[in-house]
Amino acid sequence: MRYAQLVMGPAGSGKSTYCSAVAEHIENEKNSVMIVNLDPAAERFKYSPTVDIRELIHVDDAMDDEILHFGPNGGLVFCMEYLIENQDWLREQLGEDDDDYILFDLPGQIELYTHMKTVKQLAELLQNWGFNVCSVMLIDSQFMVDGPKFISGTMAALSVMINLELPHVNVLSKMDLLSKTARKHLDNYLEPDTRALLSDVKNHTTWGKKYRYLTKCIGRMIEDYSLVQFVPLNIKDEESISGLLYTINTMIQYGEDQDVRMTDFDQQDSDDNAGGVEEFD
């Protein structure tokens, strides 16, 4: 069995930093991991990708083409569609090794995850190639410290979950950048009381009055069905990374097919008998 995380989120949410830190954590535990860069517009990151989409196509190729002449967003979409059309290239680059654990660093274009089918098609390809796949959506915690922004981020996360239909975890990234006051305030959003959060909505404005009932319905849906929850991540805290990885690895069943080693127990039993341990009826 092979395992994959599809790491996604808006631009600036910390996807590449997440991949680098998680890969380092996994390697420190003496396990192997690879990182695949699927952002054709990436300029620099802290890790050395095992596979890089820019070797197949770069966003500048789509933007500078005399016939296509796409803008930045259109170029990104074209590159991802081109990757799906050239799936044999990706499969050859990934190889066929069992027990692969791969982090896929995806572009920061939210449309790719909320309603377009490209990333879903990528997930289906990986599943057909024997991967257990989990989607990991990062949202910058600095933009989730008031009611309206929290509801907006929650609805974006819900759109991704519905569109991809994968085991999914939502992560509040950049917790290490929050002040102590902001961290205390953020606790209200980890187990949110939507009625309290909706009190932040400005009902005295024209917009607030017009969409007040819609906002309440959205908040009620979030509360009643508990559809979206967030896991806080402090990338500088090993325990925080370890806890998140435990959640993800449980979802993709990482390590569950490994044989249980009994050698240590057998050795302990032999040592006990050698020491003359008495047995009682």
mmCIF file of C-alpha atoms in Angstrom:
data_model
loop_
_atom_site.group_PDB
_atom_site.id
_atom_site.type_symbol
_atom_site.label_atom_id
_atom_site.label_comp_id
_atom_site.label_asym_id
_atom_site.label_seq_id
_atom_site.Cartn_x
_atom_site.Cartn_y
_atom_site.Cartn_z
ATOM 1 C CA MET A 1 0.000 0.000 0.000
ATOM 2 C CA ARG A 2 1.106 3.552 -0.749
ATOM 3 C CA TYR A 3 0.083 6.748 1.037
ATOM 4 C CA ALA A 4 -0.417 10.355 -0.039
ATOM 5 C CA GLN A 5 -1.335 13.737 1.398
ATOM 6 C CA LEU A 6 -2.749 16.309 -0.999
ATOM 7 C CA VAL A 7 -1.645 19.552 0.669
ATOM 8 C CA MET A 8 -3.809 22.455 -0.443
ATOM 9 C CA GLY A 9 -4.953 25.877 0.634
ATOM 10 C CA PRO A 10 -5.038 29.534 -0.412
ATOM 11 C CA ALA A 11 -1.852 31.294 -1.455
ATOM 12 C CA GLY A 12 0.277 32.152 1.559
ATOM 13 C CA SER A 13 -1.323 29.596 3.860
ATOM 14 C CA GLY A 14 2.007 27.825 4.432
ATOM 15 C CA LYS A 15 1.734 24.716 2.242
ATOM 16 C CA SER A 16 5.406 24.466 1.287
ATOM 17 C CA THR A 17 6.517 25.193 4.852
ATOM 18 C CA TYR A 18 4.125 22.500 6.060
ATOM 19 C CA CYS A 19 5.532 19.952 3.600
ATOM 20 C CA SER A 20 9.102 20.747 4.616
ATOM 21 C CA ALA A 21 8.430 20.532 8.366
ATOM 22 C CA VAL A 22 6.313 17.367 8.156
ATOM 23 C CA ALA A 23 8.872 15.633 5.939
ATOM 24 C CA GLU A 24 11.638 16.501 8.400
ATOM 25 C CA HIS A 25 9.533 15.162 11.285
ATOM 26 C CA ILE A 26 8.855 11.886 9.453
ATOM 27 C CA GLU A 27 12.530 11.448 8.560
ATOM 28 C CA ASN A 28 13.548 12.074 12.175
ATOM 29 C CA GLU A 29 11.375 9.092 13.068
ATOM 30 C CA LYS A 30 13.451 6.980 10.642
ATOM 31 C CA ASN A 31 10.682 6.712 8.049
ATOM 32 C CA SER A 32 10.943 7.587 4.374
ATOM 33 C CA VAL A 33 8.934 10.363 2.738
ATOM 34 C CA MET A 34 8.937 12.189 -0.589
ATOM 35 C CA ILE A 35 7.649 15.615 -1.580
ATOM 36 C CA VAL A 36 6.159 16.274 -5.008
ATOM 37 C CA ASN A 37 5.830 19.881 -6.166
ATOM 38 C CA LEU A 38 2.694 20.318 -8.253
ATOM 39 C CA ASP A 39 2.765 24.115 -8.279
ATOM 40 C CA PRO A 40 3.896 25.143 -11.790
ATOM 41 C CA ALA A 41 4.344 28.741 -10.621
ATOM 42 C CA ALA A 42 6.530 27.977 -7.585
ATOM 43 C CA GLU A 43 9.693 30.038 -7.351
ATOM 44 C CA ARG A 44 11.400 28.748 -4.213
ATOM 45 C CA PHE A 45 10.767 26.454 -1.261
ATOM 46 C CA LYS A 46 12.747 24.949 1.608
ATOM 47 C CA TYR A 47 12.730 21.374 0.364
ATOM 48 C CA SER A 48 14.181 19.541 -2.639
ATOM 49 C CA PRO A 49 11.243 17.955 -4.492
ATOM 50 C CA THR A 50 11.529 14.366 -5.632
ATOM 51 C CA VAL A 51 9.198 15.186 -8.523
ATOM 52 C CA ASP A 52 8.655 18.689 -9.897
ATOM 53 C CA ILE A 53 5.831 19.585 -12.285
ATOM 54 C CA ARG A 54 7.976 22.430 -13.635
ATOM 55 C CA GLU A 55 10.059 19.797 -15.428
ATOM 56 C CA LEU A 56 6.906 18.939 -17.393
ATOM 57 C CA ILE A 57 5.350 22.384 -17.742
ATOM 58 C CA HIS A 58 5.798 25.816 -16.190
ATOM 59 C CA VAL A 59 3.081 28.439 -15.838
ATOM 60 C CA ASP A 60 5.177 30.754 -18.037
ATOM 61 C CA ASP A 61 4.799 28.221 -20.855
ATOM 62 C CA ALA A 62 1.044 28.817 -20.863
ATOM 63 C CA MET A 63 1.300 32.554 -20.339
ATOM 64 C CA ASP A 64 3.946 33.189 -23.009
ATOM 65 C CA ASP A 65 2.446 30.897 -25.648
ATOM 66 C CA GLU A 66 1.365 32.968 -28.667
ATOM 67 C CA ILE A 67 -1.837 30.967 -29.101
ATOM 68 C CA LEU A 68 -2.845 30.347 -25.478
ATOM 69 C CA HIS A 69 -1.691 33.599 -23.909
ATOM 70 C CA PHE A 70 -3.271 32.819 -20.522
ATOM 71 C CA GLY A 71 -3.115 35.016 -17.462
ATOM 72 C CA PRO A 72 -1.648 33.694 -14.165
ATOM 73 C CA ASN A 73 -4.846 31.982 -12.991
ATOM 74 C CA GLY A 74 -5.747 30.530 -16.362
ATOM 75 C CA GLY A 75 -2.154 29.381 -16.787
ATOM 76 C CA LEU A 76 -2.262 27.463 -13.493
ATOM 77 C CA VAL A 77 -5.492 25.722 -14.460
ATOM 78 C CA PHE A 78 -4.075 24.826 -17.876
ATOM 79 C CA CYS A 79 -0.922 23.375 -16.308
ATOM 80 C CA MET A 80 -2.912 21.163 -13.921
ATOM 81 C CA GLU A 81 -5.112 19.948 -16.789
ATOM 82 C CA TYR A 82 -1.978 19.289 -18.814
ATOM 83 C CA LEU A 83 -0.617 17.178 -15.960
ATOM 84 C CA ILE A 84 -3.757 15.020 -15.956
ATOM 85 C CA GLU A 85 -3.519 14.606 -19.720
ATOM 86 C CA ASN A 86 0.106 13.490 -19.281
ATOM 87 C CA GLN A 87 -0.532 11.195 -16.334
ATOM 88 C CA ASP A 88 1.982 8.637 -17.661
ATOM 89 C CA TRP A 89 4.753 11.151 -16.966
ATOM 90 C CA LEU A 90 3.641 11.514 -13.356
ATOM 91 C CA ARG A 91 3.268 7.756 -12.845
ATOM 92 C CA GLU A 92 6.751 7.155 -14.225
ATOM 93 C CA GLN A 93 8.202 9.838 -11.953
ATOM 94 C CA LEU A 94 6.490 8.390 -8.861
ATOM 95 C CA GLY A 95 7.692 4.851 -9.565
ATOM 96 C CA GLU A 96 6.091 1.663 -8.288
ATOM 97 C CA ASP A 97 7.648 1.204 -4.836
ATOM 98 C CA ASP A 98 5.405 -0.119 -2.075
ATOM 99 C CA ASP A 99 4.994 1.783 1.200
ATOM 100 C CA ASP A 100 5.673 5.160 -0.435
ATOM 101 C CA TYR A 101 4.620 8.132 1.680
ATOM 102 C CA ILE A 102 4.286 11.205 -0.525
ATOM 103 C CA LEU A 103 3.334 14.814 0.187
ATOM 104 C CA PHE A 104 1.879 16.581 -2.864
ATOM 105 C CA ASP A 105 2.416 20.351 -2.619
ATOM 106 C CA LEU A 106 -0.418 21.851 -4.680
ATOM 107 C CA PRO A 107 -0.948 25.379 -6.074
ATOM 108 C CA GLY A 108 -2.571 28.106 -4.001
ATOM 109 C CA GLN A 109 -5.559 28.601 -6.285
ATOM 110 C CA ILE A 110 -8.676 27.844 -4.276
ATOM 111 C CA GLU A 111 -10.867 27.224 -7.346
ATOM 112 C CA LEU A 112 -8.900 24.064 -8.086
ATOM 113 C CA TYR A 113 -10.313 22.512 -4.918
ATOM 114 C CA THR A 114 -13.717 24.112 -4.341
ATOM 115 C CA HIS A 115 -15.461 23.374 -7.645
ATOM 116 C CA MET A 116 -13.048 22.370 -10.428
ATOM 117 C CA LYS A 117 -12.473 18.659 -11.078
ATOM 118 C CA THR A 118 -8.729 18.631 -11.771
ATOM 119 C CA VAL A 119 -7.559 17.849 -8.236
ATOM 120 C CA LYS A 120 -10.359 15.300 -7.842
ATOM 121 C CA GLN A 121 -9.145 13.601 -11.022
ATOM 122 C CA LEU A 122 -5.616 13.601 -9.593
ATOM 123 C CA ALA A 123 -6.866 11.941 -6.418
ATOM 124 C CA GLU A 124 -8.687 9.291 -8.430
ATOM 125 C CA LEU A 125 -5.510 8.582 -10.412
ATOM 126 C CA LEU A 126 -3.519 8.109 -7.218
ATOM 127 C CA GLN A 127 -6.175 5.813 -5.792
ATOM 128 C CA ASN A 128 -6.098 3.732 -8.974
ATOM 129 C CA TRP A 129 -2.307 3.492 -8.572
ATOM 130 C CA GLY A 130 -2.690 2.007 -5.092
ATOM 131 C CA PHE A 131 -2.511 5.104 -2.884
ATOM 132 C CA ASN A 132 -4.556 5.781 0.220
ATOM 133 C CA VAL A 133 -5.188 9.508 -0.188
ATOM 134 C CA CYS A 134 -6.032 12.222 2.319
ATOM 135 C CA SER A 135 -6.659 15.899 1.565
ATOM 136 C CA VAL A 136 -5.081 18.402 3.963
ATOM 137 C CA MET A 137 -6.401 21.946 3.671
ATOM 138 C CA LEU A 138 -4.414 24.727 5.318
ATOM 139 C CA ILE A 139 -6.001 28.019 6.330
ATOM 140 C CA ASP A 140 -3.954 30.828 7.867
ATOM 141 C CA SER A 141 -5.037 31.152 11.502
ATOM 142 C CA GLN A 142 -4.333 34.901 11.368
ATOM 143 C CA PHE A 143 -7.373 35.306 9.100
ATOM 144 C CA MET A 144 -9.702 33.251 11.295
ATOM 145 C CA VAL A 145 -10.029 35.470 14.345
ATOM 146 C CA ASP A 146 -13.489 36.941 13.835
ATOM 147 C CA GLY A 147 -16.938 35.541 13.103
ATOM 148 C CA PRO A 148 -17.463 36.512 9.438
ATOM 149 C CA LYS A 149 -13.991 35.346 8.393
ATOM 150 C CA PHE A 150 -14.426 32.099 10.291
ATOM 151 C CA ILE A 151 -17.722 31.379 8.543
ATOM 152 C CA SER A 152 -16.167 32.236 5.170
ATOM 153 C CA GLY A 153 -13.212 29.913 5.799
ATOM 154 C CA THR A 154 -15.528 27.182 7.038
ATOM 155 C CA MET A 155 -17.673 27.347 3.907
ATOM 156 C CA ALA A 156 -14.567 27.205 1.697
ATOM 157 C CA ALA A 157 -13.367 24.136 3.594
ATOM 158 C CA LEU A 158 -16.816 22.545 3.256
ATOM 159 C CA SER A 159 -16.792 23.156 -0.512
ATOM 160 C CA VAL A 160 -13.457 21.380 -0.785
ATOM 161 C CA MET A 161 -14.653 18.424 1.295
ATOM 162 C CA ILE A 162 -17.777 17.997 -0.836
ATOM 163 C CA ASN A 163 -15.951 18.432 -4.132
ATOM 164 C CA LEU A 164 -13.063 16.032 -3.480
ATOM 165 C CA GLU A 165 -14.930 13.348 -1.489
ATOM 166 C CA LEU A 166 -11.750 12.275 0.304
ATOM 167 C CA PRO A 167 -10.742 11.680 3.911
ATOM 168 C CA HIS A 168 -10.083 15.266 4.903
ATOM 169 C CA VAL A 169 -8.507 17.348 7.656
ATOM 170 C CA ASN A 170 -8.630 21.142 7.997
ATOM 171 C CA VAL A 171 -5.555 22.763 9.529
ATOM 172 C CA LEU A 172 -5.157 26.209 11.068
ATOM 173 C CA SER A 173 -1.582 27.010 10.094
ATOM 174 C CA LYS A 174 0.879 29.626 11.365
ATOM 175 C CA MET A 175 -0.196 29.291 14.984
ATOM 176 C CA ASP A 176 3.360 30.215 15.959
ATOM 177 C CA LEU A 177 2.810 33.701 14.502
ATOM 178 C CA LEU A 178 -0.219 34.516 16.654
ATOM 179 C CA SER A 179 0.075 36.676 19.745
ATOM 180 C CA LYS A 180 -0.972 35.232 23.105
ATOM 181 C CA THR A 181 -4.153 37.293 23.019
ATOM 182 C CA ALA A 182 -5.025 36.065 19.538
ATOM 183 C CA ARG A 183 -4.369 32.447 20.558
ATOM 184 C CA LYS A 184 -6.794 32.747 23.463
ATOM 185 C CA HIS A 185 -9.340 34.332 21.151
ATOM 186 C CA LEU A 186 -8.839 31.538 18.609
ATOM 187 C CA ASP A 187 -9.933 28.920 21.151
ATOM 188 C CA ASN A 188 -13.488 30.156 20.565
ATOM 189 C CA TYR A 189 -13.252 28.892 16.981
ATOM 190 C CA LEU A 190 -11.900 25.397 17.621
ATOM 191 C CA GLU A 191 -15.206 24.417 19.251
ATOM 192 C CA PRO A 192 -17.279 27.282 17.897
ATOM 193 C CA ASP A 193 -20.467 28.697 19.311
ATOM 194 C CA THR A 194 -21.932 30.051 16.085
ATOM 195 C CA ARG A 195 -24.429 32.276 17.897
ATOM 196 C CA ALA A 196 -21.555 34.057 19.604
ATOM 197 C CA LEU A 197 -19.600 34.239 16.356
ATOM 198 C CA LEU A 198 -22.546 35.686 14.477
ATOM 199 C CA SER A 199 -22.657 38.531 16.985
ATOM 200 C CA ASP A 200 -19.548 39.832 15.169
ATOM 201 C CA VAL A 201 -21.592 40.336 12.000
ATOM 202 C CA LYS A 202 -22.507 43.993 11.584
ATOM 203 C CA ASN A 203 -26.285 43.914 11.333
ATOM 204 C CA HIS A 204 -26.590 47.683 11.213
ATOM 205 C CA THR A 205 -25.039 47.859 7.721
ATOM 206 C CA THR A 206 -27.086 47.505 4.523
ATOM 207 C CA TRP A 207 -25.291 44.254 3.703
ATOM 208 C CA GLY A 208 -25.733 42.888 7.226
ATOM 209 C CA LYS A 209 -29.474 43.621 7.283
ATOM 210 C CA LYS A 210 -30.061 42.140 3.835
ATOM 211 C CA TYR A 211 -28.230 38.854 4.440
ATOM 212 C CA ARG A 212 -28.735 38.488 8.189
ATOM 213 C CA TYR A 213 -31.134 35.549 7.860
ATOM 214 C CA LEU A 214 -28.860 33.767 5.343
ATOM 215 C CA THR A 215 -25.892 34.216 7.678
ATOM 216 C CA LYS A 216 -27.869 32.765 10.589
ATOM 217 C CA CYS A 217 -28.893 29.747 8.497
ATOM 218 C CA ILE A 218 -25.287 29.077 7.507
ATOM 219 C CA GLY A 219 -24.179 29.352 11.111
ATOM 220 C CA ARG A 220 -26.986 27.043 12.260
ATOM 221 C CA MET A 221 -26.007 24.449 9.652
ATOM 222 C CA ILE A 222 -22.367 24.525 10.787
ATOM 223 C CA GLU A 223 -23.406 24.102 14.406
ATOM 224 C CA ASP A 224 -26.116 21.466 13.928
ATOM 225 C CA TYR A 225 -24.172 19.123 11.679
ATOM 226 C CA SER A 226 -20.594 19.739 12.896
ATOM 227 C CA LEU A 227 -19.447 19.356 9.311
ATOM 228 C CA VAL A 228 -16.174 21.276 9.606
ATOM 229 C CA GLN A 229 -13.589 21.254 12.369
ATOM 230 C CA PHE A 230 -10.074 22.660 12.458
ATOM 231 C CA VAL A 231 -6.841 21.300 13.889
ATOM 232 C CA PRO A 232 -4.400 24.006 15.084
ATOM 233 C CA LEU A 233 -0.797 23.555 13.948
ATOM 234 C CA ASN A 234 2.302 25.169 15.404
ATOM 235 C CA ILE A 235 4.993 24.202 12.920
ATOM 236 C CA LYS A 236 7.707 24.855 15.529
ATOM 237 C CA ASP A 237 6.175 22.452 18.049
ATOM 238 C CA GLU A 238 7.070 18.789 17.453
ATOM 239 C CA GLU A 239 4.142 17.613 19.574
ATOM 240 C CA SER A 240 1.757 19.678 17.454
ATOM 241 C CA ILE A 241 3.132 18.130 14.252
ATOM 242 C CA SER A 242 3.078 14.657 15.779
ATOM 243 C CA GLY A 243 -0.555 15.015 16.863
ATOM 244 C CA LEU A 244 -1.659 16.160 13.410
ATOM 245 C CA LEU A 245 0.274 13.365 11.709
ATOM 246 C CA TYR A 246 -1.334 10.819 14.012
ATOM 247 C CA THR A 247 -4.759 12.046 12.884
ATOM 248 C CA ILE A 248 -3.808 11.950 9.204
ATOM 249 C CA ASN A 249 -2.064 8.570 9.392
ATOM 250 C CA THR A 250 -5.103 7.066 11.085
ATOM 251 C CA MET A 251 -7.288 8.348 8.247
ATOM 252 C CA ILE A 252 -5.093 6.833 5.518
ATOM 253 C CA GLN A 253 -4.378 3.680 7.593
ATOM 254 C CA TYR A 254 -0.642 4.247 7.452
ATOM 255 C CA GLY A 255 1.287 1.387 9.052
ATOM 256 C CA GLU A 256 -1.755 -0.776 9.739
ATOM 257 C CA ASP A 257 -0.618 -3.452 7.287
ATOM 258 C CA GLN A 258 2.750 -3.898 8.978
ATOM 259 C CA ASP A 259 3.379 -7.131 10.879
ATOM 260 C CA VAL A 260 3.467 -7.000 14.653
ATOM 261 C CA ARG A 261 6.964 -7.769 15.941
ATOM 262 C CA MET A 262 6.995 -10.313 18.771
ATOM 263 C CA THR A 263 10.769 -10.643 19.185
ATOM 264 C CA ASP A 264 11.018 -8.239 22.100
ATOM 265 C CA PHE A 265 8.284 -10.045 24.008
ATOM 266 C CA ASP A 266 9.832 -13.456 23.369
ATOM 267 C CA GLN A 267 13.192 -12.202 24.575
ATOM 268 C CA GLN A 268 11.629 -10.810 27.723
ATOM 269 C CA ASP A 269 9.925 -14.152 28.467
ATOM 270 C CA SER A 270 13.241 -15.987 28.051
ATOM 271 C CA ASP A 271 14.984 -13.590 30.392
ATOM 272 C CA ASP A 272 12.252 -14.033 32.993
ATOM 273 C CA ASN A 273 12.534 -17.826 32.893
ATOM 274 C CA ALA A 274 16.309 -17.650 33.067
ATOM 275 C CA GLY A 275 16.059 -15.590 36.246
ATOM 276 C CA GLY A 276 14.067 -18.327 37.941
ATOM 277 C CA VAL A 277 10.745 -16.570 38.107
ATOM 278 C CA GLU A 278 8.370 -18.685 40.168
ATOM 279 C CA GLU A 279 4.990 -19.644 38.819
ATOM 280 C CA PHE A 280 1.975 -19.943 41.050
ATOM 281 C CA ASP A 281 -1.114 -22.046 40.529
#
